[in-house]
Coordinates of C-alpha atoms in Angstrom, one line a residue:
Chain A
X23 CA -64.8 12.7 46.8
X24 CA -61.8 13.9 45.0
X25 CA -63.4 12.7 41.7
X26 CA -66.4 14.4 42.2
X27 CA -64.9 17.5 42.8
X28 CA -63.2 17.4 39.3
X29 CA -66.6 16.6 37.5
X30 CA -68.0 19.5 39.0
X31 CA -65.1 21.9 38.5
X32 CA -65.3 20.3 34.7
X33 CA -68.9 21.5 34.6
X34 CA -68.8 25.0 36.2
X35 CA -65.9 25.8 34.0
X36 CA -68.1 24.8 30.8
X37 CA -70.6 26.6 32.0
X38 CA -68.4 29.5 32.3
X39 CA -67.0 29.4 28.6
X40 CA -70.7 29.1 27.2
X41 CA -71.6 32.3 28.8
X42 CA -68.7 33.8 27.8
X43 CA -68.1 33.0 24.6
X44 CA -70.8 34.5 23.3
X45 CA -70.1 37.5 24.5
X46 CA -66.1 37.4 23.4
X47 CA -67.6 37.3 19.6
X48 CA -70.1 40.2 20.6
X49 CA -67.3 42.2 21.5
X50 CA -64.9 41.6 18.1
X51 CA -68.0 42.1 16.3
X52 CA -69.0 45.3 17.7
X53 CA -65.1 46.6 17.1
X54 CA -64.8 44.8 13.5
X55 CA -64.4 46.7 10.0
X56 CA -63.5 43.7 8.2
X57 CA -64.6 40.5 9.1
X58 CA -64.2 37.8 5.8
X59 CA -65.6 34.6 5.5
X60 CA -63.0 32.0 6.7
X61 CA -60.9 34.1 9.1
X62 CA -61.2 33.5 12.9
X63 CA -60.7 37.0 14.1
X64 CA -61.5 40.1 12.3
X65 CA -59.1 41.1 10.1
X66 CA -59.6 45.1 10.7
X67 CA -60.9 46.8 14.2
X68 CA -62.6 50.1 14.7
X69 CA -64.5 51.5 17.3
X70 CA -66.5 53.8 14.4
X71 CA -70.0 51.9 15.5
X72 CA -69.1 52.7 19.2
X73 CA -68.4 56.4 18.6
X74 CA -71.5 56.1 16.4
X75 CA -73.6 55.0 19.0
X76 CA -72.1 56.8 21.9
X77 CA -72.7 60.4 20.2
X78 CA -76.3 59.3 19.3
X79 CA -78.9 61.0 21.4
X80 CA -81.1 58.8 22.0
X81 CA -78.9 56.1 23.1
X82 CA -79.0 58.3 26.7
X83 CA -82.4 58.8 26.6
X84 CA -82.7 54.7 26.5
X85 CA -80.1 54.4 29.0
X86 CA -82.0 56.3 31.5
X87 CA -85.3 55.2 30.6
X88 CA -84.3 51.3 31.0
X89 CA -82.7 52.0 34.7
X90 CA -85.2 54.3 35.7
X91 CA -88.1 51.4 35.0
X92 CA -85.9 48.9 36.5
X93 CA -85.2 50.8 39.7
X94 CA -89.3 51.7 39.7
X95 CA -89.9 47.8 39.3
X96 CA -87.6 46.6 41.7
X97 CA -88.7 49.1 44.6
X98 CA -92.5 48.5 43.5
X99 CA -91.7 44.5 43.4
X100 CA -90.1 44.3 46.9
X101 CA -92.7 46.3 48.6
X102 CA -95.3 44.2 47.3
X103 CA -93.8 41.1 47.8
X104 CA -92.4 41.3 50.7
X105 CA -95.4 40.6 53.4
X106 CA -97.1 38.0 50.8
X107 CA -93.6 35.9 51.0
X108 CA -93.3 36.6 54.6
X109 CA -97.6 35.3 54.7
X110 CA -96.5 32.6 52.9
X111 CA -93.5 31.6 54.3
X112 CA -94.2 32.1 57.7
X113 CA -97.7 31.5 58.5
X114 CA -100.2 28.5 57.7
X115 CA -103.7 30.2 57.0
X116 CA -106.3 29.2 54.6
X117 CA -106.0 29.2 50.7
X118 CA -101.6 29.6 51.2
X119 CA -101.5 27.2 48.6
X120 CA -103.6 29.2 46.8
X121 CA -101.4 32.1 46.9
X122 CA -99.1 30.3 46.0
X123 CA -100.2 29.2 42.8
X124 CA -102.0 32.8 41.9
X125 CA -98.4 34.4 42.6
X126 CA -97.1 32.1 39.9
X127 CA -99.8 33.4 37.3
X128 CA -98.6 36.0 35.2
X129 CA -95.3 33.2 34.0
X130 CA -97.3 30.6 33.1
X131 CA -99.4 32.3 31.3
X132 CA -98.0 33.5 28.2
X133 CA -96.3 37.3 28.3
X134 CA -98.4 38.6 25.5
X135 CA -101.9 37.2 26.4
X136 CA -101.2 39.1 29.8
X137 CA -99.9 42.1 27.9
X138 CA -103.0 42.6 25.9
X139 CA -105.7 42.0 28.7
X140 CA -103.5 44.8 30.5
X141 CA -103.3 47.2 27.6
X142 CA -107.1 47.0 27.1
X143 CA -107.6 48.2 30.8
X144 CA -104.8 50.7 30.9
X145 CA -106.4 52.5 28.0
X146 CA -109.4 52.7 29.5
X147 CA -107.9 54.0 33.2
X148 CA -105.1 56.4 31.0
X149 CA -102.4 54.1 31.8
X150 CA -101.2 53.4 28.4
X151 CA -98.1 54.9 27.4
X152 CA -96.9 56.4 30.3
X153 CA -94.1 55.6 32.6
X154 CA -96.4 54.2 35.9
X155 CA -98.2 51.8 33.2
X156 CA -94.8 50.4 32.0
X157 CA -93.6 50.0 35.8
X158 CA -96.9 48.3 36.5
X159 CA -96.5 45.9 33.6
X160 CA -93.0 44.9 34.2
X161 CA -93.6 44.4 38.0
X162 CA -96.3 41.9 37.0
X163 CA -93.9 39.7 35.4
X164 CA -91.0 40.2 38.2
X165 CA -93.3 39.4 41.1
X166 CA -93.7 35.8 40.6
X167 CA -90.3 35.7 40.9
X168 CA -89.3 37.4 43.8
X169 CA -92.0 36.0 45.5
X170 CA -90.7 32.7 45.4
X171 CA -87.3 34.0 46.0
X172 CA -88.3 36.0 49.3
X173 CA -90.9 33.3 50.4
X174 CA -88.2 30.4 50.8
X175 CA -86.1 33.2 52.3
X176 CA -88.9 33.5 55.0
X177 CA -89.3 29.3 55.4
X178 CA -85.7 29.0 56.4
X179 CA -85.7 32.1 58.5
X180 CA -88.9 30.6 60.3
X181 CA -90.8 32.2 63.1
X182 CA -88.6 32.0 66.0
X183 CA -85.9 34.6 65.5
X184 CA -88.8 37.1 65.9
X185 CA -90.7 35.9 68.7
X186 CA -87.1 35.7 70.6
X187 CA -87.2 39.5 69.7
X188 CA -90.5 40.1 70.8
X189 CA -89.7 38.2 74.3
X190 CA -86.6 40.3 74.6
X191 CA -89.3 43.2 74.5
X192 CA -88.4 44.5 71.1
X193 CA -91.5 46.6 69.0
X194 CA -92.5 45.7 65.9
X195 CA -90.5 48.5 64.1
X196 CA -87.3 47.2 66.1
X197 CA -87.8 43.6 65.1
X198 CA -88.8 44.7 61.5
X199 CA -85.5 46.5 61.7
X200 CA -82.7 44.9 63.7
X201 CA -83.8 41.4 63.2
X202 CA -86.1 40.4 60.1
X203 CA -84.6 43.1 57.6
X204 CA -81.2 41.6 58.3
X205 CA -81.5 38.2 58.3
X206 CA -83.7 38.3 54.7
X207 CA -81.4 41.0 53.1
X208 CA -79.3 38.1 51.3
X209 CA -83.4 37.2 49.7
X210 CA -84.0 40.7 49.1
X211 CA -80.4 41.3 47.3
X212 CA -81.4 37.9 45.1
X213 CA -84.9 39.1 44.5
X214 CA -84.0 42.8 43.5
X215 CA -81.7 41.3 41.1
X216 CA -84.2 39.4 39.9
X217 CA -86.9 41.8 39.3
X218 CA -84.0 44.5 37.9
X219 CA -82.9 42.3 35.3
X220 CA -86.4 41.2 34.1
X221 CA -87.8 44.7 34.2
X222 CA -84.1 45.7 32.3
X223 CA -85.2 42.9 29.6
X224 CA -88.8 43.3 28.7
X225 CA -89.3 44.1 25.2
X226 CA -92.9 43.0 24.2
X227 CA -94.6 44.5 27.6
X228 CA -92.8 47.5 27.2
X229 CA -93.7 48.1 23.6
X230 CA -97.5 47.2 24.0
X231 CA -98.1 49.1 27.0
X232 CA -95.5 52.1 26.2
X233 CA -96.5 52.3 22.5
X234 CA -94.0 53.6 21.3
X235 CA -93.9 56.2 23.8
X236 CA -90.9 55.1 26.1
X237 CA -87.3 54.3 24.4
X238 CA -85.7 51.3 26.6
X239 CA -82.5 49.6 25.3
X240 CA -84.4 46.8 24.2
X241 CA -86.8 48.7 21.6
X242 CA -83.5 50.3 20.2
X243 CA -81.6 46.7 20.0
X244 CA -84.3 44.5 18.5
X245 CA -84.5 46.6 15.2
X246 CA -81.1 46.3 14.6
X247 CA -80.9 42.6 14.9
X248 CA -84.1 42.4 13.0
X249 CA -82.4 44.5 10.3
X250 CA -79.1 42.4 9.8
X251 CA -76.8 45.5 11.2
X252 CA -74.8 43.2 13.2
X253 CA -72.2 45.5 14.2
X254 CA -74.8 48.3 15.5
X255 CA -76.8 45.1 17.4
X256 CA -73.8 43.8 19.0
X257 CA -72.7 47.4 20.3
X258 CA -76.3 48.0 21.5
X259 CA -76.1 44.7 23.2
X260 CA -72.6 45.2 24.8
X261 CA -74.5 48.6 26.5
X262 CA -77.4 46.5 27.4
X263 CA -75.3 44.0 29.2
X264 CA -73.0 46.5 30.6
X265 CA -75.7 48.7 31.9
X266 CA -77.4 45.9 33.4
X267 CA -74.2 44.2 35.1
X268 CA -73.0 48.2 36.6
X269 CA -76.3 48.6 38.1
X270 CA -76.9 45.4 40.1
X271 CA -73.1 45.4 41.0
X272 CA -73.9 49.4 42.5
X273 CA -77.2 47.9 44.1
X274 CA -75.3 44.6 46.0
X275 CA -72.3 47.3 46.9
X276 CA -74.9 49.6 48.5
X277 CA -76.6 46.8 50.6
X278 CA -73.5 45.3 51.8
X279 CA -72.1 48.8 52.7
X280 CA -75.6 49.3 54.4
X281 CA -75.6 45.9 56.4
X282 CA -71.7 46.2 57.4
X283 CA -72.6 49.7 58.6
X284 CA -75.1 49.1 60.4
X285 CA -74.7 45.5 61.9
X286 CA -71.6 44.9 62.3
X287 CA -69.8 48.0 62.6
X288 CA -71.6 50.4 65.3
X289 CA -73.7 48.4 67.6
Chain B
X24 CA -88.9 37.5 89.4
X25 CA -92.5 36.6 89.7
X26 CA -94.4 34.5 91.4
X27 CA -96.7 32.3 87.9
X28 CA -100.5 31.2 88.4
X29 CA -101.9 29.4 85.8
X30 CA -105.7 28.7 86.2
X31 CA -107.3 26.6 84.3
X32 CA -105.2 27.1 81.4
X33 CA -106.7 24.7 78.2
X34 CA -105.1 25.5 74.5
X35 CA -106.9 23.0 71.7
X36 CA -105.8 23.5 68.4
X37 CA -108.6 22.5 65.4
X38 CA -110.5 20.7 67.8
X39 CA -107.5 19.1 69.2
X40 CA -106.9 19.3 72.8
X41 CA -103.2 19.9 73.4
X42 CA -103.4 21.3 77.2
X43 CA -106.6 20.3 79.3
X44 CA -107.3 22.5 81.8
X45 CA -104.1 23.3 83.7
X46 CA -103.7 24.7 87.3
X47 CA -99.9 25.0 88.3
X48 CA -97.9 27.6 91.0
X49 CA -94.6 28.3 90.8
X50 CA -93.5 30.2 93.6
X51 CA -90.9 33.4 93.3
X52 CA -87.7 32.4 92.5
X53 CA -88.5 28.6 91.9
X54 CA -86.8 26.4 89.4
X55 CA -89.6 24.3 88.4
X56 CA -88.9 21.5 85.8
X57 CA -91.7 20.5 83.4
X58 CA -91.3 16.7 82.1
X59 CA -92.9 15.0 79.6
X60 CA -92.6 12.7 76.6
X61 CA -91.9 14.8 73.2
X62 CA -96.2 15.6 72.2
X63 CA -97.0 16.1 75.5
X64 CA -97.7 19.5 75.1
X65 CA -94.4 21.0 77.2
X66 CA -93.4 24.1 74.5
X67 CA -96.9 25.0 74.2
X68 CA -97.5 25.6 78.0
X69 CA -94.1 27.6 78.0
X70 CA -95.1 29.4 74.7
X71 CA -98.3 30.2 76.4
X72 CA -96.6 31.6 79.4
X73 CA -94.6 33.9 77.4
X74 CA -97.2 34.9 75.2
X75 CA -96.3 33.7 71.9
X76 CA -99.7 32.1 72.0
X77 CA -103.1 32.6 73.7
X78 CA -104.7 29.7 75.9
X79 CA -108.4 28.7 74.6
X80 CA -109.1 28.5 78.2
X81 CA -108.4 30.3 82.0
X82 CA -105.8 32.5 82.6
X83 CA -102.0 32.7 83.4
X84 CA -101.4 35.6 86.6
X85 CA -97.7 37.1 87.1
X86 CA -97.7 38.0 91.3
X87 CA -101.2 37.5 91.0
X88 CA -102.3 39.8 87.9
X89 CA -103.8 38.7 84.9
X90 CA -101.2 38.7 82.3
X91 CA -103.2 36.6 79.8
X92 CA -103.8 39.8 77.7
X93 CA -100.3 40.8 77.9
X94 CA -98.2 41.0 74.9
X95 CA -95.1 38.9 74.3
X96 CA -93.1 42.5 74.4
X97 CA -94.3 43.5 77.8
X98 CA -94.8 40.2 79.5
X99 CA -91.0 39.9 80.2
X100 CA -90.8 36.0 80.0
X101 CA -88.0 35.3 78.2
X102 CA -87.6 31.8 76.1
X103 CA -83.9 30.2 75.8
X104 CA -84.5 27.6 72.8
X105 CA -82.6 24.7 72.4
X106 CA -81.0 25.8 69.1
X107 CA -80.1 28.7 71.5
X108 CA -81.7 31.6 68.6
X109 CA -78.9 33.9 69.5
X110 CA -79.3 36.6 66.4
X111 CA -76.8 35.6 63.4
X112 CA -76.1 38.6 62.1
X113 CA -75.2 40.3 65.5
X114 CA -71.9 40.3 67.7
X115 CA -72.3 38.9 71.5
X116 CA -72.6 42.3 72.7
X117 CA -75.2 43.2 70.3
X118 CA -77.2 40.3 71.3
X119 CA -77.0 40.8 74.7
X120 CA -77.9 44.3 74.8
X121 CA -80.7 44.1 72.4
X122 CA -83.3 43.9 75.2
X123 CA -81.5 46.4 76.6
X124 CA -81.4 49.2 73.7
X125 CA -85.1 48.3 73.4
X126 CA -85.8 49.6 76.7
X127 CA -83.5 52.6 75.6
X128 CA -81.6 52.4 78.0
X129 CA -78.8 54.9 78.5
X130 CA -75.0 53.5 76.2
X131 CA -73.2 53.7 79.1
X132 CA -75.9 51.6 81.3
X133 CA -75.8 49.1 78.6
X134 CA -72.1 48.3 78.1
X135 CA -71.7 48.2 81.7
X136 CA -74.3 45.1 81.9
X137 CA -72.9 43.5 79.4
X138 CA -69.7 43.6 80.9
X139 CA -71.2 42.3 84.2
X140 CA -73.2 39.3 83.1
X141 CA -70.2 38.3 80.4
X142 CA -68.8 37.8 83.8
X143 CA -71.3 36.0 85.8
X144 CA -71.5 33.6 82.5
X145 CA -67.8 33.3 82.4
X146 CA -66.8 34.9 79.1
X147 CA -65.5 37.8 79.3
X148 CA -63.9 39.6 76.6
X149 CA -66.0 38.0 74.1
X150 CA -67.9 41.3 73.1
X151 CA -67.5 41.3 69.5
X152 CA -67.5 37.7 68.4
X153 CA -70.3 36.4 66.0
X154 CA -72.3 33.7 66.7
X155 CA -71.0 31.2 64.9
X156 CA -67.4 31.4 66.2
X157 CA -68.9 30.4 69.5
X158 CA -68.8 27.0 70.6
X159 CA -72.1 25.1 71.4
X160 CA -72.1 25.7 75.0
X161 CA -70.9 29.3 74.7
X162 CA -73.7 30.0 72.4
X163 CA -76.1 28.6 75.1
X164 CA -74.4 30.6 78.0
X165 CA -74.8 33.9 75.7
X166 CA -78.6 32.9 75.2
X167 CA -78.8 32.5 79.0
X168 CA -77.0 36.0 79.3
X169 CA -79.2 37.8 76.8
X170 CA -82.1 36.5 78.8
X171 CA -80.6 37.0 82.3
X172 CA -79.4 40.7 81.6
X173 CA -83.0 41.9 81.9
X174 CA -84.2 40.6 85.0
X175 CA -87.2 38.9 83.6
X176 CA -89.8 37.9 86.0
X177 CA -89.8 34.4 84.7
X178 CA -87.2 32.6 82.5
X179 CA -88.1 29.7 80.3
X180 CA -85.7 26.6 79.5
X181 CA -86.7 24.8 76.4
X182 CA -85.0 21.6 76.2
X183 CA -81.9 24.3 76.8
X184 CA -79.1 21.5 76.9
X185 CA -80.8 18.5 74.3
X186 CA -78.2 19.7 71.7
X187 CA -75.2 19.5 74.1
X188 CA -72.9 16.3 74.7
X189 CA -73.0 14.7 77.5
X190 CA -70.5 16.6 79.7
X191 CA -70.8 19.8 79.1
X192 CA -74.5 19.0 79.6
X193 CA -73.4 18.2 82.9
X194 CA -71.7 21.8 83.6
X195 CA -74.3 23.5 82.2
X196 CA -77.0 22.1 84.4
X197 CA -74.8 23.2 87.5
X198 CA -74.0 26.0 85.7
X199 CA -77.9 27.2 85.3
X200 CA -79.1 26.1 88.7
X201 CA -76.3 28.6 90.1
X202 CA -77.1 31.5 87.8
X203 CA -80.7 31.0 88.9
X204 CA -79.9 31.3 92.5
X205 CA -77.5 34.2 92.1
X206 CA -79.9 36.0 90.0
X207 CA -83.1 34.2 92.3
X208 CA -84.8 33.7 89.3
X209 CA -88.1 31.8 88.9
X210 CA -87.3 29.7 86.2
X211 CA -89.1 26.8 84.2
X212 CA -87.5 24.5 82.5
X213 CA -89.1 21.8 79.9
X214 CA -87.3 18.7 79.8
X215 CA -88.2 15.2 78.7
X216 CA -84.9 13.7 80.5
X217 CA -86.1 12.8 84.1
X218 CA -82.7 12.9 85.2
X219 CA -82.3 16.2 84.5
X220 CA -85.4 17.6 85.4
X221 CA -84.7 15.7 89.2
X222 CA -81.1 17.1 89.2
X223 CA -81.8 21.2 88.6
X224 CA -85.3 21.5 90.0
X225 CA -86.7 21.9 93.0
X226 CA -90.2 20.3 92.3
X227 CA -91.3 18.6 88.9
X228 CA -94.6 18.9 87.4
X229 CA -95.2 15.8 85.1
X230 CA -97.3 16.3 81.9
X231 CA -98.6 13.5 80.0
X232 CA -100.7 14.3 77.0
X233 CA -101.9 17.7 78.0
X234 CA -102.5 16.8 81.6
X235 CA -100.4 17.7 84.8
X236 CA -100.4 14.5 86.6
X237 CA -98.4 15.4 89.2
X238 CA -96.6 18.2 90.6
X239 CA -94.1 17.0 93.5
X240 CA -90.6 17.3 94.6
X241 CA -88.2 14.7 92.8
X242 CA -88.0 12.5 96.0
X243 CA -92.2 11.8 96.2
X244 CA -92.2 11.3 92.3
X245 CA -89.6 9.0 92.4
X246 CA -90.7 6.7 95.6
X247 CA -94.9 7.6 95.3
X248 CA -96.0 8.0 91.4
X249 CA -99.5 9.4 92.3
X250 CA -100.8 6.6 89.4
X251 CA -99.5 4.3 86.7
X252 CA -99.2 6.4 84.3
X253 CA -96.6 8.3 85.8
X254 CA -94.6 5.7 87.3
X255 CA -94.8 4.0 83.6
X256 CA -93.4 7.1 82.5
X257 CA -90.4 7.8 84.9
X258 CA -89.9 4.4 84.2
X259 CA -87.7 1.0 85.6
X260 CA -90.7 0.1 87.5
X261 CA -92.2 -3.4 87.5
X262 CA -96.0 -3.7 87.4
X263 CA -97.8 -6.7 89.3
X264 CA -101.9 -7.3 88.9
X265 CA -102.9 -8.4 92.3
X266 CA -106.1 -8.3 94.8
X267 CA -106.3 -6.0 97.9
X268 CA -107.8 -7.1 100.5
X269 CA -108.4 -5.1 104.4
X270 CA -105.1 -3.1 103.4
X271 CA -102.9 -6.4 102.4
X272 CA -102.0 -6.3 98.6
X273 CA -101.7 -9.9 97.2
X274 CA -99.5 -10.5 93.8
X275 CA -97.2 -13.1 92.4
X276 CA -94.3 -11.0 94.4
X277 CA -95.6 -11.7 97.9
X278 CA -98.4 -10.1 100.3
X279 CA -98.0 -6.2 101.1
X280 CA -98.9 -4.4 103.3
X281 CA -100.2 -1.3 102.4
X282 CA -101.5 2.3 103.8
X283 CA -104.7 2.1 101.3
X284 CA -108.1 0.5 102.3
X285 CA -109.1 -0.6 98.6
X286 CA -110.7 -4.1 98.3
X287 CA -110.7 -4.4 94.4
X288 CA -108.7 -5.6 91.5
X289 CA -105.6 -3.4 91.6
X290 CA -101.8 -3.5 89.9
X291 CA -98.8 -3.1 92.5
X292 CA -95.6 -1.2 91.2
X293 CA -92.3 -1.8 92.5
X294 CA -89.3 0.4 91.3
X295 CA -86.2 -2.2 89.8
X296 CA -84.0 -0.4 92.6
X297 CA -86.5 -1.9 95.6
X298 CA -86.3 -5.4 94.5
X299 CA -84.3 -7.3 96.5
X300 CA -82.4 -10.3 94.9
X301 CA -80.7 -12.9 97.7
X302 CA -79.4 -16.2 97.7
X303 CA -80.6 -17.4 100.5
X304 CA -83.9 -17.0 102.9
X305 CA -86.9 -15.9 101.3
X306 CA -90.5 -17.1 100.2
X307 CA -90.8 -16.2 96.2
X308 CA -88.5 -17.8 93.8
X309 CA -86.5 -16.7 90.6
X310 CA -83.9 -17.9 88.3
X311 CA -81.7 -15.4 86.4
X312 CA -82.7 -15.1 83.3
X313 CA -80.8 -11.9 81.5
X314 CA -78.2 -10.0 82.6
X315 CA -76.9 -6.6 81.7
X316 CA -73.8 -4.5 83.2
X317 CA -74.8 -0.8 82.8
X318 CA -72.0 0.7 85.3
X319 CA -73.2 1.9 88.4
X320 CA -75.8 -0.7 88.2
X321 CA -76.6 -4.4 87.1
X322 CA -79.7 -5.1 85.6
X323 CA -81.5 -8.3 86.0
X324 CA -84.7 -9.8 84.4
X325 CA -85.6 -12.6 86.8
X326 CA -88.2 -15.3 86.2
X327 CA -90.3 -15.8 88.6
X328 CA -91.3 -19.3 89.9
X329 CA -94.8 -19.2 90.2
X330 CA -94.5 -17.9 86.7
X331 CA -94.0 -14.4 85.2
X332 CA -91.0 -11.8 85.4
X333 CA -89.6 -9.3 86.3
X334 CA -87.0 -7.0 86.5
X335 CA -84.5 -5.9 89.3
X336 CA -81.0 -3.7 89.4
X337 CA -78.5 -3.9 92.4
X338 CA -74.6 -4.1 92.3
X339 CA -74.2 -7.9 93.7
X340 CA -73.2 -10.0 90.7
X341 CA -75.5 -13.6 89.8
X342 CA -74.5 -15.6 86.7
X343 CA -77.5 -16.5 84.6
X344 CA -79.2 -19.5 85.6
X345 CA -79.0 -19.0 89.5
X346 CA -81.6 -19.3 91.8
X347 CA -82.8 -16.3 93.7
X348 CA -85.0 -15.4 95.9
X349 CA -87.0 -12.2 95.4
X350 CA -88.4 -9.6 97.7
X351 CA -89.5 -6.0 98.0
X352 CA -90.3 -4.0 101.5
X353 CA -94.0 -3.5 102.1
X354 CA -93.0 0.4 101.9
X355 CA -91.8 0.0 98.2
X356 CA -94.8 -1.5 96.8
X357 CA -97.4 1.8 95.2
X358 CA -100.8 0.0 94.4
X359 CA -103.0 1.4 92.0
X360 CA -106.9 1.0 90.8
X361 CA -106.6 -1.6 88.1
X362 CA -108.1 0.7 85.1

């Protein structure tokens, strides 16, 4: 028992170090002025790369667009996925297995294939190069994950709590807001986090559907990486990571606040 | 509080008959037990009464008016489930207030009623606890309070005590019976536990394979099960194949005068505790083959000299191999047509 816990601890720490160490080298790279070959640490630090980037007007545009896309994608995904996940998680009906499989399709087929097909369609209906078009394509890739997460949450919740609420005389609105939503809220947060991160890190889909008219952080980042500009790429990566992290922390804080306020403090 | 009437209620899932045309009349303020093994359709019937499911045929009446089409929300029939089903994110007070809030009662009334019902269930001062901080028995009492505070037309208990340990179960049984009497609730208790049904209910309805086999007082049910199926289900019964002639039933145990006038192959039933074992004086001889001490009783397996075996329970002490005379009073012998 004790031994088993030590092994778990070891694995966790290894994983943590594996996750954080690339970040450390990224930070050093972003702030290094000189980092000659045999040295473990940079010999000279500078904030020039960061300053140059922060002053560039395109950064603000990219971060804003990325955040807006991610937020809209998250909302669209949750709205789409909630009823479907509830049906698949709680009710037995014909075609339930087919629905589960169908919802996974977009991530089983290569992203470029799906996107090319959607691109053709979006050109015809005039959505190519628009915010809405990009939100749609991001949503397509976020739905499978969010659907899976929420479906399992509904399966665990079961029907009994909603039935109990109805027997106590609650109408559909009260059942939803006072029972269903709070009970699946942890799953909603997980699904929202997933959707947000998926949208935030999209490159090829934004590139194809946005047609270069929408500038996101990954679109700024990738050319620098390919062009071998390591310092600039590192700074962009940091911006990328910390924007995403900040947004997620904020999302969780807002949900937790809402959760407590409504259900734990004000009966 | 209402009189509940089931008229030809049936339920089928995918061509499988779960409940087969049930008729049942539950009196206003009565505590009736629905007794049956798992899979007999007890919970399905409860769900039909609560409106969580709709019958395939027949109708359900509350106080003579048809509620078959009335939604769960407006039916005022509340199930208290085995796993209590408290809302985990709500405090005790919020849980109990849930139904009152749904009725838009004023805050002051809600507060007063919650405090009152917490007194009734003997958990005053627990308003702000969350369900996970309560013990099993406390959770069950809060679940009962949440239902009772609404004065439901019928309270439906779905195996409410099977998750509790033995001592707690006994005190909860008493508690529920007194609660039901104080609040004059019409109450349906679903259970697979014979003792629980007998101890708590005024009448017991035996449900076997989707059919109501017998609805009777506990005494009648125990002493005079209507057919072999019910007798078998209630357990501790010996069966003897035999012959009926002119109201006398003859079997391996002897001849018995019965009130029935059948003349055909029949099966006689005697409960373990109606079998008398004596050392002297009798006709049917047997030998103690096995012995199990069970506290209140000692169970004996007796091999009859004429062939066959039977079970008897009594307080007297015999040892293995003892020769005993086996007898049974005429009125203790139930005779069923051989089917």
